[in-house]
Structures are given as C-alpha cells and as structure tokens.
Amino acid sequence: MKPSGWLELLIAAALVVLAAFVPMFANGYWLSIAVTGMMYIALSTSWALFSGPTHYISLATGAFFGVGGYMVGTMMSDYQLSFWVPLIVAPLVAAALALLIGIATLRLSGVYFVIFTLGLAEMIRNLISWIQNNFLGSRGLYVLTDFRDHHLYWMLLGVAGVIYLLGWIVNRSRIGFALRIIGNDETVARHVGINTATAKVIMFTTTGFFAALVGAIIAPRWSYIEPNQVFSPQLSFLVVIMALLGGAGRLWGPLVGVIPFTIIWEWVGVQFPNQSTLFLGLAFLLIVYVLPNGVVGRIEQLRDRIGEGRS
Amino acid sequence: MIRRKMLGLAAAAVTASGLVFGAAAQAQDVIKLGAIAPKTGPLAGGAVVTQWPNVELWAKQVNARGGLDVGGKKMMIEVIEYDDKTNPGEHIKLAQRLAEQDKVDFVVAPYGTGFNIATAPIYGRYGYPMIAVSAITDKMDELTQRYPNLFFTLGTTTAFVEGVKEILVEQRDAGAIGNEVAMVNVADAFGIELADRARDIFGEAGFELVYDKSYPLGTPDLSPVMKGAKDSGAKAFVAWSYPPDSFGLAEQAIIEDLDVAVYYSAVATSFPAFGAAYGNKINNVLGAGGTNVDDPKVAEYRKAHEELTGKVADYWASANTYAALQILEQAIEGAGTLDRDTVTQYIKDNSFDTVMGSLSFENNVSHTFWSVGQWQDGVFRGVKGSNVDGAVPVRLKDGWAE
C-alpha cells in the first residue's frame, strides 16, 4: 500500500467532517442547494465506480433513483410502513434489478449499452404505472415525514462517504484492477483470464444499489411522488455530465465536477430559466471536446507536462 | 488632489445613503408576492392558461387602484416570479429562495397537487398562508392538520366523481342511458385515483363498467381506446383524462362517431382551446369544472382577464385562482398588517366576497366550487357544483356533427 492512498483517505475523511458542519452555517436556500449538490456527489461518485474504469456510459441512474423514490412513496403511502423500511428494501430491489439487467446487457458493447440504459428508466416508469394502475390502484403517493433539509443532507453525506470508501477499497482490490483492464481492452482482459462479465455485473449492481438509496433518501423532500417525476431522464444526463466534467478516471474526480456545476446550474436556472436545456447540451459538447478526461485529467496532464519540462 | 478625493468620498457616501434609505423606503411601500409555477415542462400548458394570467391580472388591478390598504397605508404589489420547469426539486429550491433571499411577504400557492404538497412544509415553516387552488386530493384533512397554513379551494377527488355519478343517475332515471358505462383513465396519479374512486361510487349506484381501460400519459394514439369504448355499446362514456389526452379522446370520438348520450372528459375540457379546436362538434360534452358566465361578477372578471392579459380565462380553475388572490387581498386589508400569522388567522375566521361568490373555510377547506360543466353552444357552463349558483340542466350528447 502506497502511503498516498492513506493520505487520500485521510483527506476525504477530513472533508466529510468539514461538510457535516455546512447546515450550521447555510441558510435554507443555500442548504437546499447543498442538498442537491450532495445528492449529485453521491450519484456521480457511485456512477464513476462502474463507468469510470470500464468506460461503459450508463444512463440508468434515473431508473434506479426512481425505484428508490417510488418505493418509499408506495410503501409509506399504500402500506403505512415507516420510512426506514423502504430505505433498506428499495436499494436491495434496485440491486436485484441491476443484477438482472447487468446479466442481460453487459455483454452488449459500447453504444448498444448506452441506448439500452437510456430506455431503461422509461421502461421501468411505464411498468410501474401499469402495475399501479392494474393491481394497486393508488391514490397518489404521499411521503409525509418530519425530516428537514439538514437531516437529508447528513444522510446523503453519509452515503457519499460510504461510496467513497467503497471506491477506495475497490481501487485497491482485484476487481478494481480487473475493471481497469476491461476499460483499456476487454479482449485482452478476457484473454488473461478475467471473468469480465462477473466483474462488470458486480459494479453495475453496486451503482444501482446506491442510486436507489439516494432516490429513497431524497423522496421525503418531495412529499408527493409521481412516477413521472422520479424517473427523470434529465437526472441521468446530469450525473454523467458532472462526473465527466470532474473526470471519471479518479475517485475524487466527480466531486470536482459536481460542486461548480451545481452552482453554475443554479445561476443559469435563475438567469435563463427558458434556456437551461440548451445550456445542458452545450456543457455536454464542451466537456466531450475540451475536457475528455475532465478537469482532473487536464490538471494531471498539465502536471505531467511541467514535470517533463523540468527533467 | 486631496480635495477631489474627498469630494468623491462624499459623493459616494451620499449615493450609499440614498441607496440605503431608498431601499428602506421602498421596502415599506411594496408588498412582495412570490409566485412559482411552470412556464416550461409538462404542466406548463395548464399553468399558462389558469395560473399565470390571474397573478398578472390581480397585481395589475390592485396596483391600478393604488395598492392595498394595510392599516391605513397604501402598498403596491411587486410580483417575483420563477419557473419551476415542472420539476419538484427545482420548485422546492426556488421556494426557499423566495423565503430566504427575496424575503417575500406572501406567496401564490403552486400549480399542481404534487407541488402544493411538496412546498407545504417549507411555506408552513415560514408561516406563509397558502391558498391552494390547483390541488385536488382526498387527504385534505390529514394535510391541513399537518400544515395549518394550507387551504384548499377546488374540491376533493370524491366530489368530482360524485358530480359525474349524479349526472349518470339522472340520465338513467330519464331513460337516456342504461346501466352500462364505458370508463377510461390516464395512468397517472390523478387519473388512477379518480378511476379508483369511480369504480366504487359508480358500482354502489348500480352501474356496470362494461369497458374499463387505462392508457399511459402522453400516449399519441388513443384510437384503440376509443374503438374499445365504442364496441362496448355503452351509452355513457367517462374519461379521467389530462390535458393532452382530453383533446386526443375528443378527436377520436369525432372520428369514430361515438354514439353516446353522456360524454365526459376530465381536465382541460374547460379550456377555451378545447372549444376553439372542435367548435360545435363538441357541443354538450361534459368536463371537470364549470362556471356561471351569467353572473355579473364572473362576466366582469372574464372581461378584465381578456383585456388585461390578452388571454381568455378558462371555464374552471381560472376563477378559483383569482378568488384565492382576492381572499389574500381581503385578508391582508382586513387584518391591516403584513404579519403572516395574523393574516392566516384572519383567513380562517372570516368569509370573503370573491368572484366565486361568498367563500369561507371550514377546517381550512372551502366547499364552494364547480365539479362538472358542459359545453353548451360555445360556452362551458357549470352543471354540478357545491355552494354555487347558476347550475344549468344537463343536455344529452347528440352526435358529433359540425
């Protein structure tokens, strides 16, 4: 183990502790932005666990996130269960779903996988509407709790911390090594005896689990859940954009992307309320063309160049 | 050199003090009203018809009168508006912004059931009275207990279904229809909830649902739905539908020449655009809502709406939305203060003279509303309602000819 690994973990832990104090200083408005930011930090970091090393761009975040939010709604509203039950059950259901989907689709390569995951959120939304309509007959899903923004913020911070720790462990494990080889050349990976399908499915399931957990935590904030709200394709795109902006190649890359993007996105929303989708498209183009490895990748590139200049 | 600098400093000080005192003076003369509703996204189509023009109209009228009289002081209205993009996360953030950054004095309740419920905890925390209009639910008791600042004005899910049931019973007694009813619904929270209630309520009244189908929100092709309803042979057709599909169903009914005596589609049937799109073909179509255009107050309101906003008011929640603003206006003037707790208490304790007639709250819920209306010769008139005057008799649907 390199000492830098421990140092990285120590810095991360210090940041988590610092971040825990944000609700003490931020007022309601800034805290609500912080909740949104923390939500995207958790989602992007977990997304990058799978998509970063493997280079499989997944647009399924919205689908799993929606499963989390929807299950909180239906279990609390239709079955009068406590919030904590769906909080545990929903991520497990999403993980099972991700497992099935992973087994079925992760043999697909590149663009086919992207298209499939894009359709997934839509498919699950329709499936849930159909089930609700034909078997449950719901009366609108209410999530009435006493949670306030700072509670949700702390829960999300905890989840983000766990995801980070998990990523740190994975990066130093056999599976992390396998994923990196898969990302570089899947054929080579298979030839050296890596069970590529298993490695991919395990990580894909993990991201599904965490996306649903985040979706479940954020549900009390909306108080009222409709399938059309929680299965948002825009969410999937935002997560990808933020992760790519920061750089999906490093565990802390998405973090670097999310914070400025959330603040800029907020500013755009207030200044140009009718052009925000246009901005999203432009941001996507810019990142892909100008920062293919994200801000972090660009910084490391510069550092290498300076290093070369010295020697 | 030094002198010039001092002059500059003095000038700056004067400007600064002007800014400070100017701002202070302004803050005392203006009532800031925050309004968040969709201008883009799926619900924008409804909000730009029902919500936004009424905010504009009311603010213009109040300011033209010289503002509101708050304890002997005239105060103008300043509206601060945001687009929530039909996104609840966005809406919540903006609601916080209204309260914390803009420090508005009062708010206009959001558009849509989900948005009202999502913001109730936030507005409740800051003590804003929230007179919800475009929010229909059967959970009003639980919600108003939880959020004592939240008021409902447009009726309950059950009341809407009851209105339709009454019409069906009347027409069955008159021999126009039998026991068979064809029912469809949009597979979205609102449509599912209404269909669910209707299955019970229609069933108790002895009706048989010979056709009971749902279709997904935003489905482009409703022709199979309408063909199925036609094949069922029922003389009554009920659709718990949303804006895009209310239009789509009417279109298919015209194509299929659906032979029914009672035709009902829920939301957006009351929109002027609905009448404009199909003209006489949709004569005698029933829908959610209704209004009494013969009431001089309503007529005056509709005229002002068209003149000041350039848009025709819808025949349902437009008037309720305006009435909610009138309640806020009268409560602020009546309480004579901008203190939100006092104003909220005033709303609970008093009755208000509005475009919907005299309106008061019983456990935060107003029972003055229209539930069913009907297109009769180019006007959508109320035929069923609660505590409203001017309901006209229901007419039978007789073909879809021009």
XYZ file of C-alpha atoms in Angstrom, chain A residues 117-289:
173
model
C -29.798 2.159 -20.326
C -31.414 5.298 -21.744
C -34.573 3.320 -22.463
C -34.489 1.606 -19.100
C -35.834 4.474 -16.988
C -38.704 4.936 -19.398
C -39.435 1.227 -19.396
C -39.484 0.966 -15.611
C -41.626 4.082 -15.300
C -44.225 2.599 -17.636
C -44.023 -0.765 -15.955
C -44.631 0.784 -12.539
C -47.502 2.920 -13.834
C -49.009 -0.209 -15.329
C -48.695 -2.202 -12.110
C -50.038 0.676 -10.036
C -52.938 1.124 -12.407
C -53.937 -2.504 -12.754
C -53.142 -4.011 -9.388
C -52.599 -1.375 -6.731
C -54.987 1.437 -7.607
C -53.071 4.058 -5.768
C -54.398 7.379 -4.504
C -51.314 9.468 -5.006
C -48.204 8.640 -3.045
C -47.597 10.803 -0.022
C -44.295 10.833 1.803
C -45.044 12.841 4.901
C -42.158 12.878 7.352
C -40.658 15.339 9.774
C -37.315 15.362 8.013
C -35.890 18.728 7.130
C -33.173 19.597 4.683
C -30.332 19.190 7.165
C -31.438 15.633 8.029
C -31.468 14.686 4.370
C -28.145 16.420 3.884
C -26.493 14.391 6.626
C -27.936 11.147 5.339
C -26.687 11.921 1.837
C -23.303 12.905 3.202
C -23.107 9.568 4.986
C -23.975 7.712 1.789
C -21.434 9.725 -0.204
C -18.792 8.899 2.404
C -19.572 5.185 2.218
C -19.454 5.244 -1.589
C -16.084 6.953 -1.446
C -14.702 4.448 0.998
C -16.025 1.589 -1.102
C -14.432 3.082 -4.210
C -11.156 3.433 -2.385
C -11.245 -0.237 -1.388
C -12.303 -1.388 -4.862
C -9.483 0.569 -6.481
C -7.007 -1.380 -4.400
C -8.638 -4.749 -4.936
C -8.506 -7.405 -7.612
C -11.844 -6.354 -9.025
C -10.701 -2.752 -9.420
C -7.654 -3.962 -11.288
C -9.847 -6.169 -13.468
C -12.194 -3.281 -14.280
C -9.295 -1.090 -15.362
C -8.050 -3.765 -17.729
C -11.561 -4.201 -19.098
C -11.712 -0.474 -19.722
C -8.427 -0.495 -21.573
C -9.076 -3.560 -23.673
C -11.817 -6.016 -22.953
C -10.442 -8.668 -25.313
C -7.097 -8.614 -23.575
C -8.882 -8.806 -20.220
C -10.694 -11.916 -21.312
C -7.506 -13.472 -22.658
C -5.639 -13.024 -19.403
C -8.392 -14.926 -17.699
C -10.533 -12.190 -16.150
C -14.199 -13.049 -15.848
C -15.227 -9.752 -17.419
C -18.973 -10.308 -17.185
C -18.893 -11.001 -13.436
C -16.677 -8.022 -12.690
C -18.915 -5.678 -14.661
C -22.138 -7.027 -13.211
C -20.887 -6.656 -9.639
C -20.020 -2.995 -10.090
C -23.152 -2.203 -12.080
C -25.248 -3.715 -9.293
C -23.388 -1.585 -6.763
C -24.169 1.636 -8.613
C -27.816 0.589 -8.912
C -27.950 -0.019 -5.167
C -26.594 3.425 -4.313
C -28.691 5.314 -6.880
C -31.829 3.798 -5.327
C -30.611 4.604 -1.835
C -30.126 8.247 -2.809
C -33.544 8.286 -4.500
C -35.126 6.920 -1.327
C -33.420 9.489 0.898
C -34.468 12.402 -1.283
C -38.137 11.276 -1.513
C -39.302 12.964 1.752
C -38.189 16.242 0.252
C -40.886 15.991 -2.423
C -43.682 14.843 -0.089
C -45.671 13.619 -3.092
C -44.382 11.075 -5.566
C -45.482 10.540 -9.127
C -43.719 8.050 -11.376
C -43.272 10.764 -13.976
C -41.340 12.893 -11.522
C -38.961 10.355 -10.085
C -37.984 8.642 -13.335
C -36.352 11.688 -14.835
C -34.097 11.171 -17.861
C -32.543 14.568 -17.180
C -31.141 13.282 -13.904
C -29.247 10.516 -15.711
C -27.681 13.048 -18.064
C -26.772 15.486 -15.297
C -24.989 12.761 -13.378
C -22.964 11.799 -16.443
C -22.114 15.416 -17.263
C -20.997 16.217 -13.728
C -18.884 13.085 -13.453
C -17.265 13.698 -16.827
C -16.651 17.361 -16.035
C -14.679 16.440 -12.976
C -13.120 13.386 -14.539
C -14.339 9.836 -14.109
C -10.837 8.388 -14.035
C -10.201 9.387 -10.420
C -12.349 8.570 -7.449
C -12.469 12.220 -6.377
C -12.982 13.446 -9.944
C -16.798 13.679 -9.845
C -16.534 15.716 -6.650
C -14.530 18.324 -8.537
C -17.233 18.417 -11.223
C -20.349 18.469 -9.086
C -19.647 21.461 -6.877
C -19.004 24.090 -9.579
C -21.631 22.591 -11.853
C -24.374 22.719 -9.202
C -23.632 26.375 -8.523
C -23.425 27.306 -12.220
C -26.559 25.295 -12.954
C -28.364 27.197 -10.217
C -27.199 30.504 -11.651
C -28.286 29.514 -15.159
C -31.668 28.435 -13.808
C -32.263 31.845 -12.250
C -30.811 33.921 -15.092
C -32.013 31.998 -18.146
C -34.975 29.949 -16.972
C -36.041 29.093 -20.503
C -32.668 28.122 -21.941
C -31.406 25.669 -19.329
C -31.756 22.613 -21.566
C -29.737 24.352 -24.258
C -27.062 25.040 -21.680
C -27.037 21.392 -20.700
C -26.417 20.348 -24.308
C -23.632 22.906 -24.729
C -21.988 21.772 -21.489
C -22.056 18.190 -22.748
C -20.402 19.165 -26.043
C -17.788 21.314 -24.344
C -16.818 18.632 -21.872
C -16.517 15.934 -24.512
C -14.445 18.101 -26.857
